[in-house]
Amino acid sequence: MNLHDPFTLALIALVGLSLMGLPIGLTMIMASIIYLGLSGQDMSIAAEQLLNGLNGSYVLLAVPLFIFSAGLMNAGSLTDRLLRFCNLLVGRFRGGLGHVNVVQSVIFAGMSGSAIADAAGSGKVQIDMMTKGGAYPASYAAALTAVTAVIGPIIPPSIPMVLYALVADASIGFLFLGGVIPGVLMAIAQMGINSWMAHRHDFPISERVPLREFPRLTLEAFPALLMPVILLGGIYGGVMTPTEAAAVAAAYAWLIAALFYRSLTLRQTWAAVVESARSTAAIGMLIAGALAFNYVITSENVPNTVRGILAGWEMSPSEFLLVVNLILLVLGCLLEGSTILLIVVPVLVPTAQALGIDMVHFGVVVVVNIMIGLITPPYGLLLFIVAKLSGTSLSAVVRDTVPFIVAMVAALMLIRNMFPVAATIAMWNSTSGSTTPRGSGCAEARRANAALIAA
Amino acid sequence: MDTARRLLDWGRRRAEDVLSVLLVAMFIAFMLQIVTRYVMNAPLSWTAELSTITWVWGILWGAGLVLRDEEEIRFDILYGNMPARARRVCDAITGTAVVVVFTWSLPAMVDYVTFMKVERSAYLGIRFDLLYSVYLIFAVAMIVRHAVIAWRAATGRGIGRGAA
């Protein structure tokens, strides 16, 4: 290690300052400035990369809009109504409320693109529902809520997939599509574990919802249930781009919450706006930092160096994917998901490309992988959230999460071996002929925007 | 001291209002874009530009003036578990580092932003130095905020966490 090398010093600053608790986005900007300054380059390149990057990445606008729509759905009690509907469907089985938790997350996943939004928004209701009357231990309810929230960004829409599309230049439309089967697979795995736990610990069967309630509850949930249909139908029917779909989701959520359910006042709407704007700034800062630091990574030729090293190992594509899985699982225990996506994944992409791995498949595997990282201790953002919501200790939640993590990793291995994604895409190609999701390519949006700026 | 704190709180709330308005503007621009393109078949051209501008401003404005320390995404396995004294040492070091690095680079950044006056945005015709000036707001906010954090950590007192 050469301590006079600007890149080494920048890396030391990056690691050192973030370990000392400085926000990661800010640390990345500083590391870029340090690198530029010490290597005698113009320090303003950091600001230029950051500003032009943000200004030129139109697809990223899906991020704030999806955050906003999730905020509106939670504030407008759409999630509560969904929960009641799911109770109607699967509440009657042993471990029923656990299944309700899973199914609700699957449906919510079809509307929201963020695991954090799922856990933070409907998590409280899900945990309360399960622990009422001492039916389930609070730690189990919390663990299940964290685990099911992971499905959110795997089933489309998905904020992490938008970020991946940016760094890998892959089609968001195909990425979204590729997430459907893996997401359902993970839900099935979770329901399996939940059944097993319910039998083992003799969790109670909840009261059956009387059949005459069926039409009312279904009708009540219907507008909310339509949301995934509108979103995905809109994207794949070629009516709107994924970014526009995010705006439509927010508009639709507001319309049904405020006008149909009448559960959202103007004041609550404004509170959701403020909350979403703050979250947007926090996650946007991370993106801004990554845009600046990616210049350093690129100008030091890191991705190619990594490719060279990995090429020396002479791995097959599936061996490479296994290595990627392991690296990301370990990093997922330590780092926040978007950081991994924006900093580590770009370094791995060229190798994956060189090995002929499909970028969509790689993206789905990577996103699933990183989402599992959200529930692995010691740094699992979802675990922190549910522990706080349920008022249980982190260690108790972690203990109850373990069987689920094992199941999810098993599901990841299955997904890695091509089957589900390949099947989805093949299905897509055979049914839709030549139509592709409209304007879904990141490159397309970037070109359009370049033209916009240049014009 | 109380007046200073009240003034800071007031400033912060107004900064938060600006941030929220930016998000609403982005949303409205998007809706206009969708409606004019797909419903009226007469797409507006400036809406895309407005939404990216609100995105850039929202992030840097929000991160500089609105976000509280606990809202920012950080790696806190180590930091979160430190005793208060060690945490103060870290705050002093990181705070000083932010002040030094951002002050060191500020002249270059000012140069860059003012140089951008030669370009205008395609549809709204806004000068790029104005658009990009939000970076300077952010940089100065970072310098002030972290100077306060470092000062507080070093002396154990101050005018409250984060100055807007």
PDB file of C-alpha atoms in Angstrom, chain A residues 17-26 29-30 33-34 37-38 42-44 46-48 50-52 54-58 60-61 63-65 68 238-241 243-245 247-248 250-251 270 272-288 333-336 339 378-379 384 438 449 452-453 455, chain B residues 12 16-17 19-21 23-24 26-27 30-31 33-34 37-38 45 47-49 51-56 58-63 66-69 71-79 82 87 89-91 93-95 97-99 101-102 104-105 108-109 112-113 116 119-123 128 131-132 134-135 138 142 146:
ATOM      1  CA  LEU A  17     -14.576   8.828   7.968  1.00  0.00           C
ATOM      2  CA  SER A  18     -17.581   6.572   7.420  1.00  0.00           C
ATOM      3  CA  LEU A  19     -16.475   4.291  10.269  1.00  0.00           C
ATOM      4  CA  MET A  20     -16.340   7.392  12.429  1.00  0.00           C
ATOM      5  CA  GLY A  21     -19.987   8.033  11.690  1.00  0.00           C
ATOM      6  CA  LEU A  22     -19.932  10.642   8.932  1.00  0.00           C
ATOM      7  CA  PRO A  23     -22.887  10.177   6.513  1.00  0.00           C
ATOM      8  CA  ILE A  24     -21.858   7.918   3.644  1.00  0.00           C
ATOM      9  CA  GLY A  25     -22.943  10.214   0.812  1.00  0.00           C
ATOM     10  CA  LEU A  26     -21.004  13.123   2.240  1.00  0.00           C
ATOM     11  CA  ILE A  29     -18.049  13.440  -2.008  1.00  0.00           C
ATOM     12  CA  MET A  30     -15.144  14.241   0.303  1.00  0.00           C
ATOM     13  CA  ILE A  33     -12.440  15.894  -3.637  1.00  0.00           C
ATOM     14  CA  ILE A  34      -9.419  14.538  -1.754  1.00  0.00           C
ATOM     15  CA  GLY A  37      -6.962  17.575  -5.115  1.00  0.00           C
ATOM     16  CA  LEU A  38      -4.072  15.266  -4.344  1.00  0.00           C
ATOM     17  CA  ASP A  42      -9.456  20.189 -10.893  1.00  0.00           C
ATOM     18  CA  MET A  43     -11.424  19.627  -7.682  1.00  0.00           C
ATOM     19  CA  SER A  44     -14.578  20.981  -9.278  1.00  0.00           C
ATOM     20  CA  ALA A  46     -16.492  16.301  -8.149  1.00  0.00           C
ATOM     21  CA  ALA A  47     -19.249  18.918  -8.279  1.00  0.00           C
ATOM     22  CA  GLU A  48     -19.505  18.623 -12.053  1.00  0.00           C
ATOM     23  CA  LEU A  50     -22.472  15.087  -9.167  1.00  0.00           C
ATOM     24  CA  LEU A  51     -24.553  17.889 -10.695  1.00  0.00           C
ATOM     25  CA  ASN A  52     -24.501  16.653 -14.277  1.00  0.00           C
ATOM     26  CA  LEU A  54     -28.192  14.070 -11.092  1.00  0.00           C
ATOM     27  CA  ASN A  55     -29.422  16.420 -13.772  1.00  0.00           C
ATOM     28  CA  GLY A  56     -28.901  13.866 -16.522  1.00  0.00           C
ATOM     29  CA  SER A  57     -30.445  10.785 -14.978  1.00  0.00           C
ATOM     30  CA  TYR A  58     -34.110  11.180 -15.663  1.00  0.00           C
ATOM     31  CA  LEU A  60     -33.793   8.247 -11.128  1.00  0.00           C
ATOM     32  CA  LEU A  61     -36.818  10.484 -10.620  1.00  0.00           C
ATOM     33  CA  VAL A  63     -37.006   7.076  -6.676  1.00  0.00           C
ATOM     34  CA  PRO A  64     -38.611  10.143  -5.038  1.00  0.00           C
ATOM     35  CA  LEU A  65     -41.940   9.431  -6.705  1.00  0.00           C
ATOM     36  CA  PHE A  68     -43.921   9.597  -2.198  1.00  0.00           C
ATOM     37  CA  GLY A 238     -46.455   0.592 -23.483  1.00  0.00           C
ATOM     38  CA  VAL A 239     -48.562   3.405 -22.060  1.00  0.00           C
ATOM     39  CA  MET A 240     -46.002   4.830 -19.674  1.00  0.00           C
ATOM     40  CA  THR A 241     -42.378   4.586 -18.670  1.00  0.00           C
ATOM     41  CA  THR A 243     -40.649   6.670 -14.082  1.00  0.00           C
ATOM     42  CA  GLU A 244     -44.032   7.977 -15.138  1.00  0.00           C
ATOM     43  CA  ALA A 245     -45.632   4.946 -13.528  1.00  0.00           C
ATOM     44  CA  ALA A 247     -45.928   9.443 -10.590  1.00  0.00           C
ATOM     45  CA  VAL A 248     -49.170   7.733 -11.573  1.00  0.00           C
ATOM     46  CA  ALA A 250     -48.632   8.533  -6.268  1.00  0.00           C
ATOM     47  CA  ALA A 251     -51.569  10.241  -7.978  1.00  0.00           C
ATOM     48  CA  TRP A 270     -48.770  17.559   3.485  1.00  0.00           C
ATOM     49  CA  ALA A 272     -46.628  12.694   3.752  1.00  0.00           C
ATOM     50  CA  VAL A 273     -45.065  15.206   1.344  1.00  0.00           C
ATOM     51  CA  VAL A 274     -42.672  16.493   4.014  1.00  0.00           C
ATOM     52  CA  GLU A 275     -41.738  13.001   5.138  1.00  0.00           C
ATOM     53  CA  SER A 276     -41.147  11.807   1.563  1.00  0.00           C
ATOM     54  CA  ALA A 277     -39.127  14.900   0.673  1.00  0.00           C
ATOM     55  CA  ARG A 278     -36.826  14.297   3.640  1.00  0.00           C
ATOM     56  CA  SER A 279     -36.337  10.613   2.770  1.00  0.00           C
ATOM     57  CA  THR A 280     -35.665  11.640  -0.805  1.00  0.00           C
ATOM     58  CA  ALA A 281     -32.931  14.017   0.297  1.00  0.00           C
ATOM     59  CA  ALA A 282     -31.334  11.321   2.455  1.00  0.00           C
ATOM     60  CA  ILE A 283     -31.244   8.667  -0.261  1.00  0.00           C
ATOM     61  CA  GLY A 284     -30.474  11.258  -2.936  1.00  0.00           C
ATOM     62  CA  MET A 285     -27.387  12.272  -1.007  1.00  0.00           C
ATOM     63  CA  LEU A 286     -26.137   8.724  -1.281  1.00  0.00           C
ATOM     64  CA  ILE A 287     -26.748   8.757  -5.039  1.00  0.00           C
ATOM     65  CA  ALA A 288     -25.004  12.144  -5.316  1.00  0.00           C
ATOM     66  CA  CYS A 333     -24.154  -7.636   6.880  1.00  0.00           C
ATOM     67  CA  LEU A 334     -22.094  -4.461   7.076  1.00  0.00           C
ATOM     68  CA  LEU A 335     -23.370  -1.918   4.572  1.00  0.00           C
ATOM     69  CA  GLU A 336     -26.634  -0.333   3.585  1.00  0.00           C
ATOM     70  CA  THR A 339     -24.401   1.898  -0.986  1.00  0.00           C
ATOM     71  CA  PRO A 378     -25.308  -6.807  12.615  1.00  0.00           C
ATOM     72  CA  TYR A 379     -26.258  -4.114  10.080  1.00  0.00           C
ATOM     73  CA  PHE A 384     -33.618  -2.073  13.418  1.00  0.00           C
ATOM     74  CA  ARG A 438     -41.719   1.511 -23.598  1.00  0.00           C
ATOM     75  CA  ASN A 449     -31.560  13.751 -21.649  1.00  0.00           C
ATOM     76  CA  LEU A 452     -32.186  17.805 -23.879  1.00  0.00           C
ATOM     77  CA  ILE A 453     -29.208  19.374 -22.182  1.00  0.00           C
ATOM     78  CA  ALA A 455     -30.199  21.339 -27.282  1.00  0.00           C
TER      79      ALA A 455
ATOM     80  CA  ARG B  12     -35.042  25.262   9.288  1.00  0.00           C
ATOM     81  CA  GLU B  16     -38.239  22.304   4.966  1.00  0.00           C
ATOM     82  CA  ASP B  17     -41.157  24.073   3.298  1.00  0.00           C
ATOM     83  CA  LEU B  19     -37.926  21.162   0.114  1.00  0.00           C
ATOM     84  CA  SER B  20     -41.535  19.976   0.264  1.00  0.00           C
ATOM     85  CA  VAL B  21     -42.603  22.429  -2.422  1.00  0.00           C
ATOM     86  CA  LEU B  23     -41.243  17.558  -4.338  1.00  0.00           C
ATOM     87  CA  VAL B  24     -44.763  18.769  -5.078  1.00  0.00           C
ATOM     88  CA  MET B  26     -41.741  17.555  -9.374  1.00  0.00           C
ATOM     89  CA  PHE B  27     -44.925  15.579  -8.973  1.00  0.00           C
ATOM     90  CA  PHE B  30     -44.791  14.745 -14.053  1.00  0.00           C
ATOM     91  CA  MET B  31     -48.565  14.706 -14.022  1.00  0.00           C
ATOM     92  CA  GLN B  33     -46.269  15.669 -18.729  1.00  0.00           C
ATOM     93  CA  ILE B  34     -48.298  12.483 -18.669  1.00  0.00           C
ATOM     94  CA  ARG B  37     -48.686  13.567 -23.791  1.00  0.00           C
ATOM     95  CA  TYR B  38     -51.120  10.705 -23.439  1.00  0.00           C
ATOM     96  CA  SER B  45     -41.293  20.023 -23.323  1.00  0.00           C
ATOM     97  CA  THR B  47     -41.870  19.525 -17.679  1.00  0.00           C
ATOM     98  CA  ALA B  48     -39.027  17.000 -17.866  1.00  0.00           C
ATOM     99  CA  GLU B  49     -36.548  19.778 -17.335  1.00  0.00           C
ATOM    100  CA  SER B  51     -38.617  17.788 -12.687  1.00  0.00           C
ATOM    101  CA  THR B  52     -34.880  17.129 -12.971  1.00  0.00           C
ATOM    102  CA  ILE B  53     -34.165  20.613 -11.613  1.00  0.00           C
ATOM    103  CA  THR B  54     -36.363  19.969  -8.577  1.00  0.00           C
ATOM    104  CA  TRP B  55     -34.542  16.654  -8.087  1.00  0.00           C
ATOM    105  CA  VAL B  56     -31.078  18.260  -8.054  1.00  0.00           C
ATOM    106  CA  GLY B  58     -34.226  18.858  -3.525  1.00  0.00           C
ATOM    107  CA  ILE B  59     -31.281  16.621  -2.743  1.00  0.00           C
ATOM    108  CA  LEU B  60     -28.632  19.257  -2.124  1.00  0.00           C
ATOM    109  CA  TRP B  61     -30.971  21.741  -0.461  1.00  0.00           C
ATOM    110  CA  GLY B  62     -32.449  19.020   1.741  1.00  0.00           C
ATOM    111  CA  ALA B  63     -29.109  17.471   2.667  1.00  0.00           C
ATOM    112  CA  VAL B  66     -33.108  20.313   6.277  1.00  0.00           C
ATOM    113  CA  LEU B  67     -31.936  16.836   7.220  1.00  0.00           C
ATOM    114  CA  ARG B  68     -31.138  16.167  10.832  1.00  0.00           C
ATOM    115  CA  ASP B  69     -28.110  14.123  11.786  1.00  0.00           C
ATOM    116  CA  GLU B  71     -31.917  11.063   9.312  1.00  0.00           C
ATOM    117  CA  GLU B  72     -28.753  10.740   7.299  1.00  0.00           C
ATOM    118  CA  ILE B  73     -27.643   7.342   6.063  1.00  0.00           C
ATOM    119  CA  ARG B  74     -24.471   6.371   7.857  1.00  0.00           C
ATOM    120  CA  PHE B  75     -22.492   3.335   8.852  1.00  0.00           C
ATOM    121  CA  ASP B  76     -23.139   3.201  12.552  1.00  0.00           C
ATOM    122  CA  ILE B  77     -22.165  -0.245  13.807  1.00  0.00           C
ATOM    123  CA  LEU B  78     -19.023   1.190  15.313  1.00  0.00           C
ATOM    124  CA  TYR B  79     -20.075   4.771  15.899  1.00  0.00           C
ATOM    125  CA  MET B  82     -19.152   3.920  21.082  1.00  0.00           C
ATOM    126  CA  ARG B  87     -18.070   9.599  19.847  1.00  0.00           C
ATOM    127  CA  VAL B  89     -13.567  12.484  19.466  1.00  0.00           C
ATOM    128  CA  CYS B  90     -14.975  11.113  16.192  1.00  0.00           C
ATOM    129  CA  ASP B  91     -17.279  14.137  15.797  1.00  0.00           C
ATOM    130  CA  ILE B  93     -12.228  14.648  13.714  1.00  0.00           C
ATOM    131  CA  THR B  94     -14.931  14.203  11.073  1.00  0.00           C
ATOM    132  CA  GLY B  95     -16.290  17.718  11.627  1.00  0.00           C
ATOM    133  CA  ALA B  97     -12.273  17.057   8.066  1.00  0.00           C
ATOM    134  CA  VAL B  98     -15.502  18.283   6.448  1.00  0.00           C
ATOM    135  CA  VAL B  99     -14.614  21.916   7.156  1.00  0.00           C
ATOM    136  CA  VAL B 101     -12.018  19.576   2.624  1.00  0.00           C
ATOM    137  CA  PHE B 102     -15.007  21.727   1.681  1.00  0.00           C
ATOM    138  CA  TRP B 104     -10.164  23.809   0.423  1.00  0.00           C
ATOM    139  CA  SER B 105     -12.288  22.967  -2.604  1.00  0.00           C
ATOM    140  CA  ALA B 108     -12.635  25.641  -7.431  1.00  0.00           C
ATOM    141  CA  MET B 109     -16.353  24.974  -6.997  1.00  0.00           C
ATOM    142  CA  TYR B 112     -17.000  25.986 -11.894  1.00  0.00           C
ATOM    143  CA  VAL B 113     -20.462  27.226 -10.975  1.00  0.00           C
ATOM    144  CA  MET B 116     -21.540  27.636 -16.085  1.00  0.00           C
ATOM    145  CA  GLU B 119     -24.970  27.723 -20.694  1.00  0.00           C
ATOM    146  CA  ARG B 120     -28.711  27.884 -20.415  1.00  0.00           C
ATOM    147  CA  SER B 121     -31.183  25.070 -19.926  1.00  0.00           C
ATOM    148  CA  ALA B 122     -32.843  23.936 -23.126  1.00  0.00           C
ATOM    149  CA  TYR B 123     -36.493  24.782 -22.517  1.00  0.00           C
ATOM    150  CA  PHE B 128     -26.767  26.954 -15.415  1.00  0.00           C
ATOM    151  CA  LEU B 131     -29.214  26.016 -11.386  1.00  0.00           C
ATOM    152  CA  TYR B 132     -25.944  24.693 -10.046  1.00  0.00           C
ATOM    153  CA  VAL B 134     -27.358  24.929  -5.040  1.00  0.00           C
ATOM    154  CA  TYR B 135     -24.071  23.044  -4.754  1.00  0.00           C
ATOM    155  CA  PHE B 138     -24.819  22.850   0.139  1.00  0.00           C
ATOM    156  CA  MET B 142     -21.772  21.669   5.301  1.00  0.00           C
ATOM    157  CA  HIS B 146     -19.727  20.648  10.720  1.00  0.00           C
TER     158      HIS B 146
END
